Amino acid sequence: MWKFLGILVYAYTIYDVVTSKFANSNDRLIWILIVLLVPLLGTVLWFAIGRNKRL
């Protein structure tokens, strides 16, 4: 149950990063790399600070 929930949150994070509007495409690429390379920390960072940096 917890694994499924974790995978769902991770998948939503990737979807949210990909569909977000950024000032430039480099920001999107950096966030995608962060989320993919460091899944738990990347997800936490995205929801803590990344979502506020979008346009």
Short mmCIF file of N, CA, C and O in Angstrom, two decimals:
data_model
loop_
_atom_site.label_atom_id
_atom_site.label_comp_id
_atom_site.label_asym_id
_atom_site.label_seq_id
_atom_site.Cartn_x
_atom_site.Cartn_y
_atom_site.Cartn_z
N MET A 1 0.82 -1.20 0.00
CA MET A 1 0.00 0.00 0.00
C MET A 1 0.86 1.26 0.00
O MET A 1 0.62 2.16 -0.77
N TRP A 2 1.87 1.30 0.88
CA TRP A 2 2.72 2.49 0.97
C TRP A 2 3.59 2.66 -0.26
O TRP A 2 3.85 3.78 -0.70
N LYS A 3 4.05 1.53 -0.82
CA LYS A 3 4.85 1.60 -2.05
C LYS A 3 4.03 2.19 -3.18
O LYS A 3 4.52 3.02 -3.95
N PHE A 4 2.79 1.73 -3.29
CA PHE A 4 1.91 2.24 -4.35
C PHE A 4 1.69 3.73 -4.19
O PHE A 4 1.73 4.48 -5.17
N LEU A 5 1.46 4.19 -2.98
CA LEU A 5 1.26 5.61 -2.72
C LEU A 5 2.52 6.40 -3.05
O LEU A 5 2.45 7.48 -3.65
N GLY A 6 3.68 5.86 -2.70
CA GLY A 6 4.95 6.52 -3.01
C GLY A 6 5.18 6.63 -4.51
O GLY A 6 5.63 7.67 -5.01
N ILE A 7 4.86 5.57 -5.24
CA ILE A 7 5.02 5.60 -6.69
C ILE A 7 4.05 6.60 -7.32
O ILE A 7 4.41 7.31 -8.25
N LEU A 8 2.85 6.68 -6.78
CA LEU A 8 1.87 7.64 -7.28
C LEU A 8 2.34 9.08 -7.08
O LEU A 8 2.24 9.91 -7.99
N VAL A 9 2.87 9.38 -5.89
CA VAL A 9 3.37 10.73 -5.61
C VAL A 9 4.56 11.05 -6.50
O VAL A 9 4.66 12.15 -7.05
N TYR A 10 5.44 10.08 -6.70
CA TYR A 10 6.61 10.27 -7.56
C TYR A 10 6.19 10.51 -9.01
O TYR A 10 6.70 11.43 -9.66
N ALA A 11 5.23 9.74 -9.49
CA ALA A 11 4.74 9.92 -10.86
C ALA A 11 4.07 11.28 -11.02
O ALA A 11 4.26 11.96 -12.04
N TYR A 12 3.31 11.70 -10.02
CA TYR A 12 2.67 13.01 -10.08
C TYR A 12 3.72 14.13 -10.08
O TYR A 12 3.55 15.13 -10.77
N THR A 13 4.78 13.95 -9.32
CA THR A 13 5.84 14.96 -9.29
C THR A 13 6.47 15.12 -10.66
O THR A 13 6.66 16.25 -11.14
N ILE A 14 6.78 14.02 -11.31
CA ILE A 14 7.37 14.09 -12.65
C ILE A 14 6.39 14.76 -13.62
O ILE A 14 6.77 15.63 -14.40
N TYR A 15 5.13 14.37 -13.56
CA TYR A 15 4.10 14.98 -14.41
C TYR A 15 4.00 16.48 -14.15
O TYR A 15 3.92 17.28 -15.07
N ASP A 16 4.01 16.88 -12.89
CA ASP A 16 3.89 18.28 -12.52
C ASP A 16 5.07 19.10 -13.03
O ASP A 16 4.91 20.21 -13.52
N VAL A 17 6.27 18.54 -12.93
CA VAL A 17 7.46 19.25 -13.42
C VAL A 17 7.38 19.40 -14.94
O VAL A 17 7.64 20.48 -15.48
N VAL A 18 7.03 18.34 -15.63
CA VAL A 18 7.01 18.37 -17.09
C VAL A 18 5.95 19.32 -17.63
O VAL A 18 6.17 20.01 -18.63
N THR A 19 4.81 19.41 -16.98
CA THR A 19 3.72 20.26 -17.48
C THR A 19 3.76 21.69 -16.95
O THR A 19 2.94 22.50 -17.36
N SER A 20 4.69 22.01 -16.08
CA SER A 20 4.77 23.36 -15.52
C SER A 20 5.41 24.31 -16.51
O SER A 20 6.22 23.92 -17.34
N LYS A 21 5.05 25.57 -16.39
CA LYS A 21 5.63 26.61 -17.22
C LYS A 21 6.77 27.27 -16.45
O LYS A 21 6.60 27.69 -15.31
N PHE A 22 7.93 27.35 -17.08
CA PHE A 22 9.11 27.95 -16.48
C PHE A 22 9.55 29.15 -17.31
O PHE A 22 9.15 29.28 -18.47
N ALA A 23 10.41 29.98 -16.73
CA ALA A 23 10.93 31.13 -17.45
C ALA A 23 11.78 30.68 -18.64
O ALA A 23 11.75 31.30 -19.71
N ASN A 24 12.52 29.59 -18.47
CA ASN A 24 13.28 29.03 -19.59
C ASN A 24 13.32 27.51 -19.47
O ASN A 24 13.01 26.95 -18.43
N SER A 25 13.69 26.87 -20.56
CA SER A 25 13.65 25.40 -20.58
C SER A 25 14.75 24.78 -19.73
O SER A 25 14.64 23.61 -19.36
N ASN A 26 15.80 25.51 -19.41
CA ASN A 26 16.87 24.98 -18.56
C ASN A 26 16.36 24.67 -17.15
O ASN A 26 16.77 23.68 -16.56
N ASP A 27 15.48 25.50 -16.63
CA ASP A 27 14.91 25.25 -15.30
C ASP A 27 14.13 23.94 -15.29
O ASP A 27 14.24 23.16 -14.34
N ARG A 28 13.36 23.69 -16.32
CA ARG A 28 12.60 22.44 -16.42
C ARG A 28 13.55 21.25 -16.45
O ARG A 28 13.35 20.27 -15.74
N LEU A 29 14.60 21.33 -17.25
CA LEU A 29 15.56 20.24 -17.36
C LEU A 29 16.26 19.98 -16.03
O LEU A 29 16.42 18.83 -15.61
N ILE A 30 16.63 21.02 -15.33
CA ILE A 30 17.29 20.88 -14.03
C ILE A 30 16.36 20.19 -13.03
O ILE A 30 16.77 19.28 -12.32
N TRP A 31 15.09 20.61 -12.98
CA TRP A 31 14.15 19.99 -12.05
C TRP A 31 13.87 18.54 -12.40
O TRP A 31 13.74 17.69 -11.53
N ILE A 32 13.77 18.25 -13.69
CA ILE A 32 13.56 16.85 -14.10
C ILE A 32 14.73 16.00 -13.66
O ILE A 32 14.56 14.90 -13.13
N LEU A 33 15.94 16.49 -13.85
CA LEU A 33 17.13 15.73 -13.44
C LEU A 33 17.17 15.54 -11.92
O LEU A 33 17.51 14.46 -11.44
N ILE A 34 16.84 16.58 -11.18
CA ILE A 34 16.83 16.47 -9.72
C ILE A 34 15.84 15.40 -9.27
O ILE A 34 16.15 14.54 -8.45
N VAL A 35 14.63 15.44 -9.82
CA VAL A 35 13.59 14.49 -9.41
C VAL A 35 13.95 13.07 -9.84
O VAL A 35 13.71 12.12 -9.10
N LEU A 36 14.54 12.91 -11.01
CA LEU A 36 14.88 11.57 -11.49
C LEU A 36 16.10 10.98 -10.79
O LEU A 36 16.14 9.79 -10.51
N LEU A 37 17.10 11.80 -10.51
CA LEU A 37 18.35 11.29 -9.94
C LEU A 37 18.29 11.13 -8.42
O LEU A 37 19.00 10.29 -7.86
N VAL A 38 17.50 11.95 -7.76
CA VAL A 38 17.37 11.88 -6.30
C VAL A 38 15.87 11.87 -5.98
O VAL A 38 15.31 12.89 -5.59
N PRO A 39 15.21 10.73 -6.16
CA PRO A 39 13.74 10.68 -6.11
C PRO A 39 13.09 11.24 -4.85
O PRO A 39 12.23 12.12 -4.93
N LEU A 40 13.48 10.78 -3.69
CA LEU A 40 12.82 11.23 -2.47
C LEU A 40 13.12 12.70 -2.19
O LEU A 40 12.20 13.50 -1.99
N LEU A 41 14.38 13.06 -2.20
CA LEU A 41 14.76 14.45 -1.93
C LEU A 41 14.24 15.38 -3.03
O LEU A 41 13.78 16.48 -2.76
N GLY A 42 14.31 14.92 -4.29
CA GLY A 42 13.83 15.73 -5.40
C GLY A 42 12.34 16.02 -5.30
O GLY A 42 11.90 17.13 -5.57
N THR A 43 11.57 15.03 -4.90
CA THR A 43 10.13 15.22 -4.73
C THR A 43 9.84 16.22 -3.62
O THR A 43 9.02 17.12 -3.77
N VAL A 44 10.52 16.06 -2.51
CA VAL A 44 10.33 16.98 -1.38
C VAL A 44 10.72 18.40 -1.77
O VAL A 44 10.00 19.37 -1.49
N LEU A 45 11.86 18.54 -2.44
CA LEU A 45 12.31 19.87 -2.86
C LEU A 45 11.34 20.51 -3.86
O LEU A 45 11.08 21.71 -3.80
N TRP A 46 10.82 19.71 -4.77
CA TRP A 46 9.88 20.25 -5.75
C TRP A 46 8.64 20.82 -5.07
O TRP A 46 8.22 21.93 -5.37
N PHE A 47 8.08 20.08 -4.14
CA PHE A 47 6.87 20.56 -3.47
C PHE A 47 7.18 21.68 -2.47
O PHE A 47 6.31 22.51 -2.19
N ALA A 48 8.39 21.72 -1.94
CA ALA A 48 8.75 22.75 -0.96
C ALA A 48 9.11 24.08 -1.63
O ALA A 48 8.64 25.14 -1.21
N ILE A 49 9.95 24.03 -2.67
CA ILE A 49 10.41 25.29 -3.28
C ILE A 49 10.19 25.38 -4.78
O ILE A 49 10.07 26.47 -5.31
N GLY A 50 10.16 24.27 -5.48
CA GLY A 50 10.08 24.30 -6.93
C GLY A 50 8.76 24.81 -7.48
O GLY A 50 8.74 25.55 -8.46
N ARG A 51 7.68 24.41 -6.88
CA ARG A 51 6.37 24.82 -7.39
C ARG A 51 6.17 26.32 -7.27
O ARG A 51 5.43 26.92 -8.04
N ASN A 52 6.84 26.96 -6.33
CA ASN A 52 6.70 28.42 -6.16
C ASN A 52 7.51 29.19 -7.19
O ASN A 52 7.28 30.37 -7.37
N LYS A 53 8.45 28.53 -7.85
CA LYS A 53 9.32 29.21 -8.82
C LYS A 53 8.75 29.21 -10.23
O LYS A 53 9.34 29.75 -11.12
N ARG A 54 7.61 28.56 -10.42
CA ARG A 54 6.99 28.53 -11.75
C ARG A 54 6.40 29.88 -12.08
O ARG A 54 6.22 30.73 -11.24
N LEU A 55 6.07 30.06 -13.34
CA LEU A 55 5.40 31.31 -13.77
C LEU A 55 3.92 31.25 -13.49
O LEU A 55 3.30 30.26 -13.52
#
